[in-house]
């Protein structure tokens, strides 16, 4: 029996997109559980799971969006870059609802 190291390949993409964010802020996100979502031929990576089927995501450029599955505007940009996102999110999951409704 050989042990295999399982790595999520999408984590590398997220870390590249969030390259200028310090480790303390990265720890406020769900990066290890990220996965790719494709909508209208655009690729997004989950950085926060709201646990109700909706997500906060990033694209490869680091733009931050909210995804709401049952909304007329499924994808909506909420921050131009990670630094601006962390001005509205300080790690409290209770804040996500406000962000999702912007």
mmCIF file of C-alpha atoms in Angstrom:
data_model
loop_
_atom_site.group_PDB
_atom_site.id
_atom_site.type_symbol
_atom_site.label_atom_id
_atom_site.label_comp_id
_atom_site.label_asym_id
_atom_site.label_seq_id
_atom_site.Cartn_x
_atom_site.Cartn_y
_atom_site.Cartn_z
ATOM 1 C CA UNK A 1 0.000 0.000 0.000
ATOM 2 C CA UNK A 2 1.357 3.337 -1.021
ATOM 3 C CA UNK A 3 0.237 6.636 0.461
ATOM 4 C CA UNK A 4 -0.712 9.226 -2.090
ATOM 5 C CA UNK A 5 -0.662 12.898 -1.336
ATOM 6 C CA UNK A 6 -3.983 14.272 -2.499
ATOM 7 C CA UNK A 7 -3.864 17.862 -3.646
ATOM 8 C CA UNK A 8 -6.656 20.030 -4.893
ATOM 9 C CA UNK A 9 -5.318 21.479 -8.173
ATOM 10 C CA UNK A 10 -7.720 24.424 -7.949
ATOM 11 C CA UNK A 11 -5.975 25.687 -4.804
ATOM 12 C CA UNK A 12 -2.984 26.761 -6.927
ATOM 13 C CA UNK A 13 -5.256 28.816 -9.177
ATOM 14 C CA UNK A 14 -6.865 30.525 -6.195
ATOM 15 C CA UNK A 15 -3.514 31.303 -4.598
ATOM 16 C CA UNK A 16 -2.300 32.850 -7.863
ATOM 17 C CA UNK A 17 -5.440 34.982 -8.080
ATOM 18 C CA UNK A 18 -5.032 36.079 -4.447
ATOM 19 C CA UNK A 19 -1.251 36.421 -4.641
ATOM 20 C CA UNK A 20 -1.001 39.752 -2.799
ATOM 21 C CA UNK A 21 -3.042 38.666 0.213
ATOM 22 C CA UNK A 22 -1.236 37.773 3.434
ATOM 23 C CA UNK A 23 -1.596 34.386 5.088
ATOM 24 C CA UNK A 24 -3.704 35.754 7.945
ATOM 25 C CA UNK A 25 -6.398 36.907 5.506
ATOM 26 C CA UNK A 26 -6.107 33.757 3.379
ATOM 27 C CA UNK A 27 -6.927 31.767 6.507
ATOM 28 C CA UNK A 28 -10.311 33.550 6.662
ATOM 29 C CA UNK A 29 -11.291 31.850 3.388
ATOM 30 C CA UNK A 30 -12.231 28.286 2.434
ATOM 31 C CA UNK A 31 -9.351 27.866 -0.001
ATOM 32 C CA UNK A 32 -8.549 24.223 0.772
ATOM 33 C CA UNK A 33 -12.105 23.292 -0.205
ATOM 34 C CA UNK A 34 -12.183 25.329 -3.393
ATOM 35 C CA UNK A 35 -13.533 23.990 -6.635
ATOM 36 C CA UNK A 36 -14.066 25.306 -10.124
ATOM 37 C CA UNK A 37 -17.430 26.574 -11.324
ATOM 38 C CA UNK A 38 -18.070 27.457 -14.960
ATOM 39 C CA UNK A 39 -20.844 29.917 -15.799
ATOM 40 C CA UNK A 40 -21.326 31.365 -19.278
ATOM 41 C CA UNK A 41 -17.886 30.073 -20.321
ATOM 42 C CA UNK A 42 -16.199 31.931 -17.432
ATOM 43 C CA UNK A 43 -14.283 30.045 -14.756
ATOM 44 C CA UNK A 44 -14.637 30.896 -11.069
ATOM 45 C CA UNK A 45 -13.077 29.392 -7.938
ATOM 46 C CA UNK A 46 -14.942 29.208 -4.641
ATOM 47 C CA UNK A 47 -13.263 31.078 -1.784
ATOM 48 C CA UNK A 48 -16.220 31.102 0.627
ATOM 49 C CA UNK A 49 -19.102 28.674 0.830
ATOM 50 C CA UNK A 50 -22.242 30.189 2.340
ATOM 51 C CA UNK A 51 -23.494 26.633 2.955
ATOM 52 C CA UNK A 52 -26.832 27.396 1.312
ATOM 53 C CA UNK A 53 -25.815 26.728 -2.282
ATOM 54 C CA UNK A 54 -24.338 30.191 -2.832
ATOM 55 C CA UNK A 55 -20.682 31.201 -2.965
ATOM 56 C CA UNK A 56 -18.140 33.983 -2.892
ATOM 57 C CA UNK A 57 -15.739 33.284 -5.757
ATOM 58 C CA UNK A 58 -12.734 34.690 -7.557
ATOM 59 C CA UNK A 59 -11.677 34.546 -11.161
ATOM 60 C CA UNK A 60 -8.069 34.038 -12.253
ATOM 61 C CA UNK A 61 -7.514 37.818 -12.212
ATOM 62 C CA UNK A 62 -8.508 38.130 -8.546
ATOM 63 C CA UNK A 63 -11.834 39.873 -9.075
ATOM 64 C CA UNK A 64 -14.308 38.793 -6.396
ATOM 65 C CA UNK A 65 -17.936 37.893 -7.179
ATOM 66 C CA UNK A 66 -20.935 36.541 -5.399
ATOM 67 C CA UNK A 67 -22.844 33.642 -6.942
ATOM 68 C CA UNK A 68 -26.502 33.204 -6.036
ATOM 69 C CA UNK A 69 -28.104 30.235 -7.746
ATOM 70 C CA UNK A 70 -31.737 31.387 -7.585
ATOM 71 C CA UNK A 71 -31.252 35.074 -8.353
ATOM 72 C CA UNK A 72 -31.965 36.885 -11.620
ATOM 73 C CA UNK A 73 -28.335 38.075 -11.553
ATOM 74 C CA UNK A 74 -26.483 34.855 -10.763
ATOM 75 C CA UNK A 75 -22.981 36.364 -10.983
ATOM 76 C CA UNK A 76 -22.311 39.829 -9.562
ATOM 77 C CA UNK A 77 -18.960 41.515 -9.003
ATOM 78 C CA UNK A 78 -18.541 42.660 -5.415
ATOM 79 C CA UNK A 79 -14.866 43.717 -5.382
ATOM 80 C CA UNK A 80 -12.300 44.633 -8.018
ATOM 81 C CA UNK A 81 -9.577 42.812 -6.113
ATOM 82 C CA UNK A 82 -8.971 40.852 -2.908
ATOM 83 C CA UNK A 83 -7.768 43.906 -0.973
ATOM 84 C CA UNK A 84 -11.081 45.669 -1.603
ATOM 85 C CA UNK A 85 -12.969 42.507 -0.671
ATOM 86 C CA UNK A 86 -11.258 42.392 2.720
ATOM 87 C CA UNK A 87 -12.451 45.942 3.383
ATOM 88 C CA UNK A 88 -16.009 44.552 3.457
ATOM 89 C CA UNK A 89 -15.255 41.091 4.891
ATOM 90 C CA UNK A 90 -13.246 40.530 8.069
ATOM 91 C CA UNK A 91 -13.773 36.810 8.446
ATOM 92 C CA UNK A 92 -17.136 36.800 10.180
ATOM 93 C CA UNK A 93 -19.478 34.366 8.420
ATOM 94 C CA UNK A 94 -22.407 36.490 9.662
ATOM 95 C CA UNK A 95 -21.222 39.250 7.290
ATOM 96 C CA UNK A 96 -21.649 37.059 4.234
ATOM 97 C CA UNK A 97 -25.399 37.628 4.088
ATOM 98 C CA UNK A 98 -24.863 41.397 3.790
ATOM 99 C CA UNK A 99 -22.290 40.838 1.061
ATOM 100 C CA UNK A 100 -24.550 38.461 -0.840
ATOM 101 C CA UNK A 101 -27.377 41.021 -0.842
ATOM 102 C CA UNK A 102 -25.307 43.901 -2.242
#
